Coordinates of C-alpha atoms and ligand atoms in Angstrom, one line a residue:
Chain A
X1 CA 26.7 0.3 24.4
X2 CA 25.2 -0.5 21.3
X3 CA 26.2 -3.2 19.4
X4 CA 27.4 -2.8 16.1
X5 CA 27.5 -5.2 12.9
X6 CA 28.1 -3.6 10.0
X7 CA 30.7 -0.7 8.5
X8 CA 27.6 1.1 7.9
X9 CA 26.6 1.5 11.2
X10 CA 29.9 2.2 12.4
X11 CA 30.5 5.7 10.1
X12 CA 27.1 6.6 10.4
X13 CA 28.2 6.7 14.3
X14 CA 31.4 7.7 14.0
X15 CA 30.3 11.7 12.6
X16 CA 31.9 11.3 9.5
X17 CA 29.7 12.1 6.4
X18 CA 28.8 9.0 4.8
X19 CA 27.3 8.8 1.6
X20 CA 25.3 5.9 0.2
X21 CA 23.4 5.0 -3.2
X22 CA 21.0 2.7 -4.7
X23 CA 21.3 0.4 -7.7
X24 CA 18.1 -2.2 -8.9
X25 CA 18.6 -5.9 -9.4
X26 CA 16.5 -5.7 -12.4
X27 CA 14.5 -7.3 -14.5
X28 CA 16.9 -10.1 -15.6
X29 CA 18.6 -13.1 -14.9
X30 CA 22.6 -11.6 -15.2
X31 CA 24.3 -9.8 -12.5
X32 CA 26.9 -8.1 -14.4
X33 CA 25.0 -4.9 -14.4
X34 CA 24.7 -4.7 -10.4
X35 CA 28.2 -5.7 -9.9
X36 CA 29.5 -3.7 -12.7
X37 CA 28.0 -0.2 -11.4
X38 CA 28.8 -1.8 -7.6
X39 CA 32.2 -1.6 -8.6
X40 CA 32.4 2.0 -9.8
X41 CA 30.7 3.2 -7.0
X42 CA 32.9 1.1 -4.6
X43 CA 35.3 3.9 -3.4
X44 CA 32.9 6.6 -3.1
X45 CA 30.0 4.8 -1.2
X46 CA 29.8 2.9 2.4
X47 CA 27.1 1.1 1.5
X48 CA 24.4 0.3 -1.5
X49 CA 20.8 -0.4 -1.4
X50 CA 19.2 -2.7 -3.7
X51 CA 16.0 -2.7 -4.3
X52 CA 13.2 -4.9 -3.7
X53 CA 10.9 -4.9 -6.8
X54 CA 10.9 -1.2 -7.0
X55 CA 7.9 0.2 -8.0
X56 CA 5.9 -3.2 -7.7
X57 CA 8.0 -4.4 -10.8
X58 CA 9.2 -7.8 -10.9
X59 CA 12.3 -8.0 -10.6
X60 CA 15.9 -10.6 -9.6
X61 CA 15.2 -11.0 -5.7
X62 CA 17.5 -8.1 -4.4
X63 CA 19.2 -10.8 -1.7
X64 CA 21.4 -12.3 -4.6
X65 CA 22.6 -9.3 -5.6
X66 CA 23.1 -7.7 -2.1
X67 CA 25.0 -11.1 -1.4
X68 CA 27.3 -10.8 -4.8
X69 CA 28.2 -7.1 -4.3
X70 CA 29.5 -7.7 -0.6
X71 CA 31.4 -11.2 -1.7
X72 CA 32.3 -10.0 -5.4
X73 CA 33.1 -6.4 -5.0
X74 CA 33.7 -6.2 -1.4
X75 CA 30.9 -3.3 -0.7
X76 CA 28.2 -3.0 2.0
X77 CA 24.8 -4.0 1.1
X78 CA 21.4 -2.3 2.6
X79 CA 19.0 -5.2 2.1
X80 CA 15.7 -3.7 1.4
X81 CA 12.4 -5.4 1.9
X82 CA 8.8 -4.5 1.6
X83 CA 6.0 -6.2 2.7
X84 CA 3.5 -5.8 -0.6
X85 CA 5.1 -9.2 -2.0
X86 CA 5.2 -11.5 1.0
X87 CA 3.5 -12.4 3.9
X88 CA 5.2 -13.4 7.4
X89 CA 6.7 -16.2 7.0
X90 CA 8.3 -15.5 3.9
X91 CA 9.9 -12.5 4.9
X92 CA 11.0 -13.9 7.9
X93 CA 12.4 -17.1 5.9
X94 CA 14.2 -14.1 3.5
X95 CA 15.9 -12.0 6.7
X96 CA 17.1 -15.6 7.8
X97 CA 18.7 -16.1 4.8
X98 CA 20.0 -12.6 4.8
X99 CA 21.6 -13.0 8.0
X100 CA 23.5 -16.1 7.1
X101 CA 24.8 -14.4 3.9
X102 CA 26.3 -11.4 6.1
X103 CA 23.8 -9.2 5.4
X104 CA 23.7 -6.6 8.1
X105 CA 21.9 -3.5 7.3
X106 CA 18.1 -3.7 6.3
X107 CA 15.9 -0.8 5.2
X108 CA 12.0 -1.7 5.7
X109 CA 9.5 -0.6 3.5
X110 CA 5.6 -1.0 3.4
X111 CA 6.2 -1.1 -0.5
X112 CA 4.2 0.8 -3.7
X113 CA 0.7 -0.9 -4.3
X114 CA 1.0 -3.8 -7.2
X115 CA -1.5 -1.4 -9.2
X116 CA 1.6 1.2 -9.7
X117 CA 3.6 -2.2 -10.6
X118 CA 3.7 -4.2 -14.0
X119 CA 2.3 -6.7 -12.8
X120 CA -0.9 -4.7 -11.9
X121 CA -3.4 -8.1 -11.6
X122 CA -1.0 -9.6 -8.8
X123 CA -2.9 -10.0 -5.5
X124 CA -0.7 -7.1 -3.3
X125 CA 0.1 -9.0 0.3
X126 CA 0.3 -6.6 3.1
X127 CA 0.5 -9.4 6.3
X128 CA 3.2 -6.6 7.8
X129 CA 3.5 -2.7 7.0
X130 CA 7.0 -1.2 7.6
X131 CA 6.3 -0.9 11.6
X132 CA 5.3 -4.2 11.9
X133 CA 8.6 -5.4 9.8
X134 CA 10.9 -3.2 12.0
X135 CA 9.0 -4.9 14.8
X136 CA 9.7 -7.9 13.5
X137 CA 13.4 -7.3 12.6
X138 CA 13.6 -5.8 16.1
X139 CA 12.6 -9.5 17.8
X140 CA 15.4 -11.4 15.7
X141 CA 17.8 -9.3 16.8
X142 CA 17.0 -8.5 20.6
X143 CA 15.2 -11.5 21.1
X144 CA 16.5 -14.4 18.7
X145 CA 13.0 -15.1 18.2
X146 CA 10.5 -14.9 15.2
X147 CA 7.3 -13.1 14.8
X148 CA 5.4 -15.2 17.0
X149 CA 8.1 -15.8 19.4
X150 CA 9.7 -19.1 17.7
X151 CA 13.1 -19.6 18.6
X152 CA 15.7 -18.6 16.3
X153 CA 19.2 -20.8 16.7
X154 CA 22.1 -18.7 15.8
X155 CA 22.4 -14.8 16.4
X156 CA 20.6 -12.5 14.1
X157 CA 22.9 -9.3 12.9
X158 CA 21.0 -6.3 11.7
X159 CA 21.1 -3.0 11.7
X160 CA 17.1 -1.5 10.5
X161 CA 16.2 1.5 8.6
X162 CA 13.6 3.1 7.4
X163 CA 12.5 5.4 4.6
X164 CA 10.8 9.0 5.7
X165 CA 10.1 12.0 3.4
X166 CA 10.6 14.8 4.1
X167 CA 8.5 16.5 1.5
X168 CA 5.2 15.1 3.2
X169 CA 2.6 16.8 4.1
X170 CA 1.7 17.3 6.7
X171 CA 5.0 17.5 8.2
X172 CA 4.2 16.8 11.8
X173 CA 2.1 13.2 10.4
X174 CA 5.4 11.9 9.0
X175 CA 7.3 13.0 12.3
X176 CA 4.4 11.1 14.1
X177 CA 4.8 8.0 11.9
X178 CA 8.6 8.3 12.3
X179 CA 8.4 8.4 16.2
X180 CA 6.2 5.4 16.0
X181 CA 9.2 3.5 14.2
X182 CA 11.9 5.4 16.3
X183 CA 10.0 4.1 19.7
X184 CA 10.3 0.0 18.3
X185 CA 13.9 0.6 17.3
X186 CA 15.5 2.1 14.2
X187 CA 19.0 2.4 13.5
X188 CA 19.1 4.9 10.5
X189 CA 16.9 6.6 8.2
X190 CA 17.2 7.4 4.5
X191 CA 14.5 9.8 3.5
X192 CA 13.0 10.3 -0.3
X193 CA 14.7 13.1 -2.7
X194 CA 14.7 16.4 -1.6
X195 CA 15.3 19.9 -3.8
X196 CA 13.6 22.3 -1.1
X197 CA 16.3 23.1 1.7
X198 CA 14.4 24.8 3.7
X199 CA 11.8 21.8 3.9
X200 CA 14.9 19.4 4.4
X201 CA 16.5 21.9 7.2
X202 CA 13.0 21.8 9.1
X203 CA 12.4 18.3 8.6
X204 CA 16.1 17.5 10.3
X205 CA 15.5 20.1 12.9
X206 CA 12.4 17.8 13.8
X207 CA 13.8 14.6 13.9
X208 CA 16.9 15.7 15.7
X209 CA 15.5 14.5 19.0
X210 CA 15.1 11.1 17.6
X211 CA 18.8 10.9 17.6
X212 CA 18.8 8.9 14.9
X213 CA 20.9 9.1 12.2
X214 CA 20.1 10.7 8.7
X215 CA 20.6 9.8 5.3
X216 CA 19.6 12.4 3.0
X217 CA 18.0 11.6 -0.4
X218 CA 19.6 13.0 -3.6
X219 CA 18.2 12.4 -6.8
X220 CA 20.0 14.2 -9.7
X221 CA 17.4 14.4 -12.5
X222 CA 17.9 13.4 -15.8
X223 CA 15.4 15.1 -18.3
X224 CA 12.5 17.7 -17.9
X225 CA 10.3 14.7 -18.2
X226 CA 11.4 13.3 -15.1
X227 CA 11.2 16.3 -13.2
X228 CA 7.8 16.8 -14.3
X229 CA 7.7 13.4 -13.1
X230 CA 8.7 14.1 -9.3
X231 CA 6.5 17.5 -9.5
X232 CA 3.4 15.6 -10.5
X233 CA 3.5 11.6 -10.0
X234 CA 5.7 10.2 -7.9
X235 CA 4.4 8.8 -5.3
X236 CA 5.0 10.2 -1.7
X237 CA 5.1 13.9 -3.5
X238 CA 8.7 15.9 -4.1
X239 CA 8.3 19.2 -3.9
X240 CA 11.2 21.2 -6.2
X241 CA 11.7 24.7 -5.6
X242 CA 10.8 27.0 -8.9
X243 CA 14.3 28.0 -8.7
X244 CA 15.8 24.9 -9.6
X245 CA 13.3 24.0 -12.1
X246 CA 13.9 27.6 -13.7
X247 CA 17.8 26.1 -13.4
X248 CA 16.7 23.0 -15.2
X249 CA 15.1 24.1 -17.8
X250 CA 17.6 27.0 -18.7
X251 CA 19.5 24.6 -19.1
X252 CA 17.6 22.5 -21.4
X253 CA 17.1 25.6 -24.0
X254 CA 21.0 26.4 -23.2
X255 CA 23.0 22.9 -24.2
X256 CA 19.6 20.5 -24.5
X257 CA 19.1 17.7 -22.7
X258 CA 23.4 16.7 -21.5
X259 CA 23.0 20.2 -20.7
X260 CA 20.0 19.0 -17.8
X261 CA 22.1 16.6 -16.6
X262 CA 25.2 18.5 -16.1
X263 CA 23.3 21.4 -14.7
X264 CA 21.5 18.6 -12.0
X265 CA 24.7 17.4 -11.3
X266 CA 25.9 20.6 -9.8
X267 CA 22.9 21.1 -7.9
X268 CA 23.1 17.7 -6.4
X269 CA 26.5 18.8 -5.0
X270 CA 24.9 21.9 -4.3
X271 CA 22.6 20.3 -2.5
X272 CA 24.9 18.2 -0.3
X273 CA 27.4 20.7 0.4
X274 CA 24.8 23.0 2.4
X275 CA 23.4 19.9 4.2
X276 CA 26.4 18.9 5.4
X277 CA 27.2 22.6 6.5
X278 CA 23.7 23.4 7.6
X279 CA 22.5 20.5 8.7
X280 CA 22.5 17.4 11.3
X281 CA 22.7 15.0 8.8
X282 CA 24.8 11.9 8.8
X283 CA 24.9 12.0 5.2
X284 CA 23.3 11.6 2.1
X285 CA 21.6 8.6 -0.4
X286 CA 21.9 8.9 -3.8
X287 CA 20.0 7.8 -6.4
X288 CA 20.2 7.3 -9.8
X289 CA 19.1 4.7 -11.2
X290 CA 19.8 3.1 -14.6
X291 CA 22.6 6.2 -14.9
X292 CA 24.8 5.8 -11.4
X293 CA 28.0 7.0 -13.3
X294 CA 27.1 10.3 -12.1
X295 CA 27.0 9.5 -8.4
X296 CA 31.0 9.8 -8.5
X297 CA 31.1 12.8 -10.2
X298 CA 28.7 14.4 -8.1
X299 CA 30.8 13.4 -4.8
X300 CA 34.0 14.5 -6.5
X301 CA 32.5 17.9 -7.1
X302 CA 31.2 18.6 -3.2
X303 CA 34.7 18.0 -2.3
X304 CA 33.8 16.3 1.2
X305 CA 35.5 12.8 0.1
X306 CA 39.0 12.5 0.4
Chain B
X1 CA -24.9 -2.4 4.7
X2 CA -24.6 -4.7 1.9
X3 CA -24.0 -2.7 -1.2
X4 CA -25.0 -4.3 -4.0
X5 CA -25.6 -3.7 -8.2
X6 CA -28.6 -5.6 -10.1
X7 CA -26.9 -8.0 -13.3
X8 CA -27.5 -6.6 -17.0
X9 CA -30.8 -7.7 -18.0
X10 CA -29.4 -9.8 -20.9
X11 CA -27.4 -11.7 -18.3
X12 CA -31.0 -11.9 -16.3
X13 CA -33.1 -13.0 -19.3
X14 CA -30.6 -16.1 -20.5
X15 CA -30.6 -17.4 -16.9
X16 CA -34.3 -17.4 -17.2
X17 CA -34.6 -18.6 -20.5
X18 CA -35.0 -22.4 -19.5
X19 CA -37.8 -22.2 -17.1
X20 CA -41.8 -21.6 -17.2
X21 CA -42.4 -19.3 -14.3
X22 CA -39.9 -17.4 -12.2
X23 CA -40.9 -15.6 -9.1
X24 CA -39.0 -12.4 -8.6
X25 CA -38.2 -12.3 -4.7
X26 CA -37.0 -8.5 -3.6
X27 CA -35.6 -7.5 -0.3
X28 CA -36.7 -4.1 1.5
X29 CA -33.5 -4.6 3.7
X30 CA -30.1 -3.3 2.1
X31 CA -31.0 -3.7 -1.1
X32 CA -34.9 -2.0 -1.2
X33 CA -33.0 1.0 0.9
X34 CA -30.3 1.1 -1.8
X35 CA -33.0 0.8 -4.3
X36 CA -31.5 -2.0 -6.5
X37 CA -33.9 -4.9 -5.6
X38 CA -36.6 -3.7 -3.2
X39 CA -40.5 -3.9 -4.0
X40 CA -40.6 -1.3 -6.5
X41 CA -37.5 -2.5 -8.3
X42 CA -39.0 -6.1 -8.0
X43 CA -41.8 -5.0 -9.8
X44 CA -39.8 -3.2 -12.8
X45 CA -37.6 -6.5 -13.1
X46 CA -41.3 -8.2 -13.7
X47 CA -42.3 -6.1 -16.7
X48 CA -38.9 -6.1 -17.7
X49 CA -38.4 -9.7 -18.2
X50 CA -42.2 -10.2 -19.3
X51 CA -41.4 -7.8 -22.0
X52 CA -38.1 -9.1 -22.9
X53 CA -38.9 -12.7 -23.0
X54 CA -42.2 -12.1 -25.4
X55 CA -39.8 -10.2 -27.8
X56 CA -36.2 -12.1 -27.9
X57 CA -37.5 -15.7 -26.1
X58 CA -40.5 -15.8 -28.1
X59 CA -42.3 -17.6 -24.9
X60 CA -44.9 -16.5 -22.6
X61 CA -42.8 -16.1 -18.9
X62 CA -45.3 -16.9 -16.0
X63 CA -43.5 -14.0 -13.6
X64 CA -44.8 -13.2 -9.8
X65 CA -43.2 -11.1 -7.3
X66 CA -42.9 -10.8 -3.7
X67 CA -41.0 -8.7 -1.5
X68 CA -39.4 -9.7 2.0
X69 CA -38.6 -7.6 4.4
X70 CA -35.4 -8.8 4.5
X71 CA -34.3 -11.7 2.3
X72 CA -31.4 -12.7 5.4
X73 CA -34.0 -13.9 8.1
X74 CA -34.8 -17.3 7.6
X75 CA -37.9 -17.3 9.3
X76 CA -39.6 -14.4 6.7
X77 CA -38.2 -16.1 3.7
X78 CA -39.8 -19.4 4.9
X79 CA -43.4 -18.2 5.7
X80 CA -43.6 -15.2 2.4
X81 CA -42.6 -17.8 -0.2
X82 CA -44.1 -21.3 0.9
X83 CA -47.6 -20.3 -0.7
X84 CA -46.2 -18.8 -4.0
X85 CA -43.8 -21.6 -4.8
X86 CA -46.8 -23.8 -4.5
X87 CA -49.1 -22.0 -7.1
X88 CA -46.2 -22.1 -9.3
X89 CA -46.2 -24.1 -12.6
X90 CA -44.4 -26.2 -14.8
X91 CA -40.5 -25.4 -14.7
X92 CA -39.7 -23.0 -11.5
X93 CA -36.9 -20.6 -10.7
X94 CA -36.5 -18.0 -8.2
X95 CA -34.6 -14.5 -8.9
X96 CA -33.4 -13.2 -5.6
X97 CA -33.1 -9.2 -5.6
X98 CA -31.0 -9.7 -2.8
X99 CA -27.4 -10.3 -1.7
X100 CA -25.6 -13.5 -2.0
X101 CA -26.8 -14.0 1.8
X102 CA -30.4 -13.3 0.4
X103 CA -30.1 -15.8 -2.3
X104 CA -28.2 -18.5 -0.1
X105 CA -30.8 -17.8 2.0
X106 CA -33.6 -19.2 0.0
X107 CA -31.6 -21.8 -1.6
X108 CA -31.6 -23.5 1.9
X109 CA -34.5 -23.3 2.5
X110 CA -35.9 -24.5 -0.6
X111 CA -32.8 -26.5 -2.2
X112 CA -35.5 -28.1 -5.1
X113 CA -35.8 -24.7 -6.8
X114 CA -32.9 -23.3 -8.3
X115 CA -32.3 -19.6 -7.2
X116 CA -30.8 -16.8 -9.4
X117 CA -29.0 -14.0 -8.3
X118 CA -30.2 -11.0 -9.9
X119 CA -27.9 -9.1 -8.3
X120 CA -23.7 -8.9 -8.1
X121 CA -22.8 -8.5 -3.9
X122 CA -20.4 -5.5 -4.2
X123 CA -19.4 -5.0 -0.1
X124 CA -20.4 -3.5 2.8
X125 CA -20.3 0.3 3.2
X126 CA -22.7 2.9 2.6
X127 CA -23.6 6.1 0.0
X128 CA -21.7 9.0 0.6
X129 CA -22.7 12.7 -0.3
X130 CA -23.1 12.0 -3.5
X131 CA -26.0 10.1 -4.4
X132 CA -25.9 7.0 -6.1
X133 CA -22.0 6.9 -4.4
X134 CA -21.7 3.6 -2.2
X135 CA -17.6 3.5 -0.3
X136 CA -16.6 0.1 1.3
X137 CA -16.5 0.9 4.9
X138 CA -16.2 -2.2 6.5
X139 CA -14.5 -5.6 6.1
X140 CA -15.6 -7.1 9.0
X141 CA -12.3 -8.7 10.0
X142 CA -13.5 -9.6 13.4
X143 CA -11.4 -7.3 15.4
X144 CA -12.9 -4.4 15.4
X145 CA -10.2 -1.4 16.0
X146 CA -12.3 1.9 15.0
X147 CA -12.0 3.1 18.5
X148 CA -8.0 3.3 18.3
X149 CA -8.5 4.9 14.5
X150 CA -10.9 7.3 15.0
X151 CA -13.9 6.0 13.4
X152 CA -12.3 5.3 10.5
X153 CA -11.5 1.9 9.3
X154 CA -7.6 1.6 7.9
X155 CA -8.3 -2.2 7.2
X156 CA -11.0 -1.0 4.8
X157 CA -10.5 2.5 3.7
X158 CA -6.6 2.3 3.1
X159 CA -5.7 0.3 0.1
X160 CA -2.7 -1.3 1.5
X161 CA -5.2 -2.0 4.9
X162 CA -2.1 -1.0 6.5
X163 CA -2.2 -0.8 10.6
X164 CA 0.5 1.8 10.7
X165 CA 0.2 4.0 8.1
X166 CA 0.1 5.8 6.3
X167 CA 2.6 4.6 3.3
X168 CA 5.1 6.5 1.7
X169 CA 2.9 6.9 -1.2
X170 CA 0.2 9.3 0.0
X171 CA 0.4 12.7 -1.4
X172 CA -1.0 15.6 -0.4
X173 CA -3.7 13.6 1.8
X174 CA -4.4 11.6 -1.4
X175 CA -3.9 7.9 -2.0
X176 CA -1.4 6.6 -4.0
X177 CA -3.7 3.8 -5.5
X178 CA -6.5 6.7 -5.9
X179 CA -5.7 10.6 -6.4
X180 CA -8.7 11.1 -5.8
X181 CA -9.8 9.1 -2.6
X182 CA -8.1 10.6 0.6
X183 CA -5.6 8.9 2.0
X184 CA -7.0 7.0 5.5
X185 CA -4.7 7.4 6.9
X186 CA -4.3 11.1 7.2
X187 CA -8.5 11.2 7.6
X188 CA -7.5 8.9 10.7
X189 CA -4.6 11.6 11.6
X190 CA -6.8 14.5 11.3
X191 CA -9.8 13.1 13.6
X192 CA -7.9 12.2 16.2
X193 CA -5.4 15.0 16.2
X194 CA -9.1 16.7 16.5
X195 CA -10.5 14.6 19.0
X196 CA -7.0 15.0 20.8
X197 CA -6.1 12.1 20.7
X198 CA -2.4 11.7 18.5
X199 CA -0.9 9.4 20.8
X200 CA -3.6 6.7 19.1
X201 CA -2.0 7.9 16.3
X202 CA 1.7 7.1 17.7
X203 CA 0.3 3.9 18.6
X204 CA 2.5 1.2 16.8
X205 CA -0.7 -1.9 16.1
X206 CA 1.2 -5.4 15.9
X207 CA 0.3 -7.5 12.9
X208 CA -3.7 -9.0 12.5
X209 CA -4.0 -12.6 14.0
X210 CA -5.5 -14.0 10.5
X211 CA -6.9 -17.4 12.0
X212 CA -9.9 -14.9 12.6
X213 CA -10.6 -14.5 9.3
X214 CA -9.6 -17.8 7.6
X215 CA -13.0 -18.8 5.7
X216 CA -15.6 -20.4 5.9
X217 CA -16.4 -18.1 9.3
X218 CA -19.0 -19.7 11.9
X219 CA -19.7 -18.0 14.6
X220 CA -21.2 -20.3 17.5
X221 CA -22.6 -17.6 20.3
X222 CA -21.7 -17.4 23.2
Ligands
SF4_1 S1 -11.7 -2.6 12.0 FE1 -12.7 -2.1 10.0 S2 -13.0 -4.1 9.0 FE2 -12.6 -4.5 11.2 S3 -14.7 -4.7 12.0 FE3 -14.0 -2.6 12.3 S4 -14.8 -1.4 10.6 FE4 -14.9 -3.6 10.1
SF4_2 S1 -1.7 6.4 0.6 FE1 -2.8 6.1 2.5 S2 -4.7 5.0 2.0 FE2 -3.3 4.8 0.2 S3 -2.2 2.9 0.6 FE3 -0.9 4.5 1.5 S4 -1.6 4.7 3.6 FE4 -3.2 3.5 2.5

């Protein structure tokens, strides 16, 4: 029987539909941002990631905040880390300090090049990639031991995910790369936005085997610019169908730009109602950052949270 | 091999400016294949600087060549230069067309003579297709797993030198870094799937043992 430490784990077990979201710690040194949009999304979400210097920006070490949101506003924290920042022992020094806050679900992450970052001189680190940090993860727990077999006194409480996208192409690469994870131990995964169902449905029906549980990515979009954005730049490639971009920007001539975001709102729900009809999924993730007051309206409107 | 790129003359011409003769020593070993410092680009760098340093030093530059086979074995440096440095007058420098081994190389041998590199060491890789196109394709990190990658080197030829990639950046086969350098990772992916050989690919590589490469490297023989 598997063990199991956090609320997170538990609902993504129990085949309920869980949904999570995202905020950043960002670029500052007051917390009343994170815990003020924690605290709307409180009693809509099971959990919230925060961010570990998203995009290679500097920003407020995301363990502060995902400590504050679980003591302050009483709602699960996914911890995430990458490994472009920090070599070994730091990150292992971080998940140790993780664990004795209460933090109990981590989401490893290789982490966007510093180039991409605004800190673009900074010497990128690299010592683990997001196998090697499940890996890693995977010794605390199982093993009570560090990297290099140290012993670790105390029990270590985690439950690992990792990021996937379903976009990617070639499909059957990122099912190999998953399966790589999947065979060192992974608890959950939360993949990048998607827009294409049918890419999303076959991507599921792949993973399915894994049994792994899967949180879908939402992202509703804000402008035209930032769906040119996804179409063109973002890393890791998001493919959205011309149909919803036709929505979009019918929507932009229509009732300008409140008009996009209402009009990505309802495809968001859209969106989650047929995975959770269609689908496997355990649930969905959604981001939005800098503008998570729609997260709750989007919920409201698919209906699946009482 | 070593890639390599020759310094702007200007830069060339003020490190000579001091001395009365400078002998020009080019390699026929990376750099003569590359065609940055070899004989023939030894002998440019001569007119070049005796040209230069009549017009903007305003002094007559006593210049010789002589080209090594390859400026990295001791032995060659030791025996081509001993004559030359001894006909040379008054103030002496040597400008190595080599790499930094090259240069180092002739330092030690002759540590009196100050040695100037006329060239910037860039890395180790080769030219592509395209000529005049040099990639970094190795970085010899002393554990040498192109067998497991199919040829290709992921602590090289990724940006990230990730062991299990590739990243969630790549797109379309492209880098994240680069749009327009292929993602390693997927190169790596498509060989082996080729060679049929995915379960490399599956293949999770624990983290690098960096004592290996913790500078300065000596490596004793066995
Ligand atoms: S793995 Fe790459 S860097 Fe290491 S020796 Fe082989 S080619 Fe060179
Ligand atoms: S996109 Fe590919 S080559 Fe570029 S950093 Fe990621 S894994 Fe490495």
């Amino acid at each position: 029987m598997k063990r199991i430490y956090s609320r997170l784990m538990e609902e993504l077990l129990s085949g309920k539909f869980v949904f999570t979201a995202e905020i950043e710690a960002g670029k500052t040194t007051s917390l009343d941002k994170v815990i003020e949009a924690a605290k709307m999304l409180k009693n809509y979400v099971t959990a919230i990631n925060i961010t570990d210097n998203p995009g290679a920006c500097a920003h407020m070490n995301p363990l502060v905040p995902a400590y504050v949101i679980q003591r302050d506003v009483g709602v699960e924290a996914v911890y995430q880390i990458t490994c472009r920042d920090r070599n070994r022992i730091a990150i292992i020094s971080d998940l140790l300090a993780a664990a004795a806050l209460g933090i109990r679900n981590v989401l490893a992450l290789t982490g966007d090049h510093v180039t991409m970052g605004d800190n673009p001189e900074a010497k990128p680190v690299f010592d683990l990639d997001s196998a090697s940090l499940v890996y890693l993860i995977r010794r605390m727990v199982d093993e009570g031991v560090d990297l290099a077999g140290n012993k670790i006194e105390g029990e270590v409480k985690f439950h690992v995910g990792i990021a996937a996208n379903p976009n990617a192409m070639p499909l059957e690469l990122e099912i190999l790369k998953i399966e790589r994870k999947v065979r060192l131990g992974i608890d959950f995964i939360q993949t990048q936005c998607v827009f294409d169902m049918e890419l999303t449905k076959e991507f599921l029906r792949e993973v399915k085997k894994f049994n792994v549980p899967v949180l879908v990515g939402i992202c509703p979009i804000r402008s035209i610019g930032m769906m040119k954005w996804y179409i063109k730049e973002c890393p890791g490639g998001i493919k959205i169908p011309m149909e919803i971009q036709e929505r979009l920007l019918t929507a932009r001539e229509r009732r300008g730009k409140k008009g996009v975001l209402e009009e990505s709102i309802e495809i968001s729900a859209e969106l989650i109602k047929e995975i959770r009809k269609t689908t496997s999924a355990a649930g969905v993730h959604i981001m939005a950052i800098g503008f998570e007051w729609v997260i709750p309206q989007i919920i409201e409107r698919t209906g699946l949270k009482c | 091999m070593i890639v390599l790129k020759q310094k702007p003359l200007e830069w060339i011409l003020d490190a000579v400016k001091n001395y009365d003769s400078v002998l020009i020593v080019g390699c026929n070993g990376c750099s003569g294949i590359y065609q940055v410092g070899g004989e023939k680009q030894a002998e440019a760098m001569k007119l070049l600087l005796e040209m230069a340093s009549e017009i903007k030093l305003k002094k007559n530059l006593e210049v010789e060549t002589c080209t090594v086979l390859r400026q990295c074995d001791r032995d060659l440096v030791a025996s081509s230069l001993r004559p030359l440095i001894r006909r040379m007058k008054g103030h002496k420098a040597i400008l190595s067309m080599a790499c930094g081994v090259g240069v180092q190389t002739i330092s030690e041998i002759f540590p009196e003579i100050p040695v100037i590199p006329g060239c910037d060491t860039l890395f180790i890789g080769m030219r592509t297709k395209e000529f005049g196109e040099f990639y970094e394709f190795c970085r010899a990190c002393g554990d040498c797993i192109l067998f497991e990658t199919g040829g290709i080197c992921p602590v090289t030829r990724c940006a990230k030198g990730l062991l299990n990639g590739p990243c969630g950046g790549m797109r379309e086969g492209k880098c994240e870094v680069d749009p327009e350098r292929d993602c390693a990772w997927v190169l790596i992916y498509e060989r082996l799937k080729a060679q049929g050989r995915l379960d490399l690919f599956i293949k999770f590589r624990p983290p690098r043992d960096h004592r290996i490469t913790i500078g300065p490297r000596v490596w004793r023989g066995e």
